[in-house]
XYZ file of C-alpha atoms in Angstrom:
249
model
C 49.674 37.101 105.494
C 51.272 35.219 108.116
C 53.705 33.657 105.542
C 54.908 37.345 104.690
C 55.813 37.569 108.397
C 57.188 34.455 109.085
C 59.857 35.155 106.300
C 62.834 37.045 106.521
C 62.731 40.410 104.554
C 65.681 40.791 102.028
C 67.561 43.856 101.706
C 66.633 45.652 98.483
C 68.545 48.892 98.540
C 69.977 49.927 95.049
C 74.239 48.948 94.903
C 73.980 47.377 98.499
C 75.231 44.273 97.143
C 78.353 45.753 94.939
C 79.351 47.814 98.147
C 79.223 44.557 99.956
C 81.503 42.340 97.241
C 83.773 45.628 97.140
C 84.322 45.711 100.766
C 84.619 41.730 100.942
C 87.119 41.806 98.069
C 89.262 44.242 100.043
C 89.446 42.677 102.934
C 90.237 39.575 101.007
C 93.204 41.291 99.640
C 94.524 42.961 102.641
C 94.210 39.074 104.440
C 96.423 37.701 101.189
C 98.852 40.955 102.063
C 99.319 39.820 105.488
C 99.972 36.154 104.777
C 102.352 37.259 102.069
C 104.341 39.282 104.351
C 104.168 36.584 107.361
C 105.380 33.858 104.659
C 108.274 36.231 102.588
C 111.636 35.052 103.462
C 113.749 37.720 105.187
C 117.198 38.761 103.631
C 120.091 38.891 105.428
C 120.524 42.336 106.090
C 117.195 42.478 108.049
C 118.161 38.983 110.064
C 121.486 40.651 111.364
C 119.297 43.718 112.494
C 116.759 41.581 114.207
C 119.748 39.525 115.969
C 121.537 42.499 116.720
C 118.321 44.496 118.204
C 117.799 41.434 120.370
C 121.044 41.259 122.014
C 121.638 45.269 122.407
C 118.377 45.299 124.534
C 118.750 41.992 126.706
C 120.941 42.752 129.705
C 125.060 41.711 130.362
C 124.711 38.566 132.139
C 127.272 36.883 134.332
C 128.825 35.091 131.060
C 129.965 38.480 129.963
C 133.474 38.792 131.243
C 133.549 42.314 131.566
C 130.835 42.242 133.362
C 131.712 39.655 135.731
C 134.792 41.583 136.309
C 132.622 44.494 137.115
C 130.839 42.987 139.405
C 134.013 41.434 141.426
C 135.142 44.742 142.287
C 131.512 45.297 144.045
C 129.461 47.044 140.871
C 125.911 46.095 140.958
C 123.348 46.435 138.258
C 122.054 50.075 137.554
C 124.531 51.422 139.382
C 126.449 54.324 137.665
C 130.126 53.703 136.536
C 132.719 56.050 138.873
C 134.175 55.985 142.466
C 131.204 58.627 143.538
C 128.937 57.243 141.014
C 128.310 60.113 138.451
C 129.332 57.959 135.073
C 127.048 56.279 133.066
C 124.642 53.721 133.819
C 123.983 51.922 130.358
C 126.654 51.179 128.011
C 127.817 52.845 125.083
C 125.050 52.840 122.184
C 126.778 51.100 119.309
C 126.427 53.003 115.850
C 126.334 50.459 113.308
C 127.586 51.543 109.866
C 125.565 49.374 107.014
C 126.361 51.269 104.146
C 129.341 50.876 101.608
C 130.706 54.628 101.891
C 133.862 55.444 103.155
C 133.966 56.150 107.076
C 134.338 59.809 106.460
C 131.308 60.057 104.156
C 128.935 61.314 106.549
C 131.121 63.721 107.927
C 131.840 65.148 104.454
C 127.921 65.316 103.504
C 127.380 67.203 106.992
C 129.855 69.534 106.116
C 128.691 69.853 102.562
C 125.068 70.482 103.924
C 126.326 73.259 106.249
C 128.215 74.994 103.543
C 125.419 74.905 101.044
C 122.804 75.891 104.008
C 125.260 78.852 104.739
C 125.828 79.784 101.484
C 121.816 80.043 100.975
C 121.720 82.268 103.950
C 124.253 84.684 102.920
C 122.573 85.101 99.343
C 119.293 85.718 101.430
C 121.379 88.263 103.690
C 122.580 89.835 100.274
C 119.253 89.893 98.587
C 117.568 92.014 101.220
C 120.737 94.398 101.412
C 120.049 95.039 97.755
C 116.594 95.281 98.015
C 116.772 97.605 101.328
C 119.605 99.615 99.308
C 116.715 99.686 96.146
C 114.341 101.047 98.291
C 116.328 103.759 100.024
C 117.428 104.928 96.566
C 114.422 104.843 95.568
C 112.805 107.381 98.110
C 115.939 109.548 97.942
C 115.068 109.992 94.077
C 111.296 110.732 95.222
C 112.346 113.363 97.587
C 114.487 115.005 95.416
C 112.005 114.810 92.898
C 109.747 116.402 95.252
C 111.617 118.873 96.442
C 112.631 120.217 92.893
C 108.961 120.269 91.648
C 108.822 122.362 94.647
C 111.396 124.170 93.965
C 109.978 124.922 90.604
C 106.345 125.705 91.870
C 108.318 128.704 94.096
C 109.886 129.872 91.592
C 107.184 130.283 89.181
C 105.140 132.087 92.032
C 108.263 134.329 92.898
C 108.464 135.265 88.618
C 104.292 136.174 89.012
C 104.981 138.190 92.202
C 108.197 139.944 90.365
C 106.646 140.360 87.210
C 103.481 142.186 89.346
C 105.801 144.174 91.565
C 107.872 145.331 88.986
C 104.644 146.554 86.825
C 103.164 148.578 89.991
C 106.460 150.086 90.340
C 106.506 151.244 86.432
C 109.548 148.862 85.985
C 108.750 147.877 82.210
C 111.829 145.496 81.839
C 112.646 143.104 84.085
C 116.273 142.901 85.560
C 116.829 139.507 84.308
C 114.861 138.256 81.608
C 113.980 135.049 83.821
C 112.966 137.267 86.714
C 109.302 137.177 84.591
C 107.241 134.506 83.794
C 106.662 134.233 79.959
C 102.979 134.070 78.665
C 103.023 130.691 77.144
C 104.748 129.281 79.913
C 101.876 130.809 81.928
C 99.705 128.425 80.425
C 101.676 125.416 80.938
C 102.587 125.557 84.476
C 100.290 122.831 85.496
C 101.467 120.214 83.342
C 103.420 117.750 84.991
C 106.222 116.772 82.451
C 106.896 120.022 81.260
C 110.096 121.575 81.143
C 110.560 124.810 82.743
C 111.708 127.615 79.897
C 113.406 129.431 82.393
C 116.208 126.595 82.862
C 117.628 127.724 79.548
C 120.726 129.548 81.191
C 123.351 127.751 83.158
C 121.606 128.387 86.532
C 119.897 126.006 88.513
C 116.290 126.306 89.417
C 117.378 126.579 93.365
C 120.068 129.506 92.219
C 117.188 130.914 90.149
C 115.141 130.528 93.517
C 117.800 132.171 95.660
C 118.729 135.231 93.156
C 114.702 135.788 92.717
C 113.793 135.562 96.331
C 116.365 137.765 97.768
C 115.812 140.520 94.683
C 112.069 140.364 95.982
C 113.105 140.885 99.696
C 115.561 143.690 98.691
C 113.613 145.659 96.509
C 109.935 145.128 97.269
C 110.285 143.685 100.781
C 108.129 140.884 99.903
C 108.549 137.602 100.932
C 106.898 134.613 98.797
C 106.770 131.981 101.753
C 104.746 134.462 104.188
C 102.575 135.781 100.899
C 103.150 139.682 102.483
C 104.542 142.825 101.553
C 106.515 144.290 104.507
C 106.726 147.650 105.050
C 110.388 148.163 105.104
C 113.506 146.161 105.458
C 113.383 146.189 109.385
C 109.566 145.016 109.374
C 110.610 142.159 106.975
C 113.607 140.985 109.206
C 111.466 141.875 112.239
C 108.525 139.092 111.367
C 109.343 136.919 108.455
C 110.856 133.812 109.927
C 113.674 133.327 107.206
C 114.685 133.502 103.590
C 114.059 130.045 102.689
C 111.544 127.554 102.371
C 112.718 125.413 105.354
C 112.366 128.821 107.723
C 108.761 128.633 107.176
C 107.792 124.887 108.025
């Protein structure tokens, strides 16, 4: 028992040795990469860049002739240029060109990129306008279709009212053939895609509705939108808002 207590215990968890080996291999690989990076010979461009950055970061000294002339004229390090001290403090930065392209190549690339962006914006604007125009046209068509269906419904309503009121006055034949609704048309009036049979003449639905409602108001003192038969023309003109659906909204 004492021997077991004095003997250091080993970690026997499953998979732990494998994890350690993988971790050690990764660390070894990273160290090898760092060593290779340090021992790698730098290219000429990299060496030039390092030397250039080192020179640009260092401040100008008395060995610089231009700086020496400025000091003779009273200039002090860190002081702004100009008589009133409103000029620059640091030297103008250098833009080193390292590529093989011409001097105007970057400006050309920039201009082409701006033109491409502007063309893209114009296309988006035109597409937006086209979508808005299509939406407006759809709304207009939908509104016209709704108004047309409403007028067709008002016309059928006027035809039924005309037929009923004419029969009450012992009128056996309508003034116009389309003033009364046909029996077979009565059965089909609720079908959504039905073509109105009363459009066989050259008159449009709105024209027929206007003519028929005028006939009902004149002959029977009846308004389909009020749904009322008035006593006479004076009663009709006094109490009815008007002779169109818009007057009754």
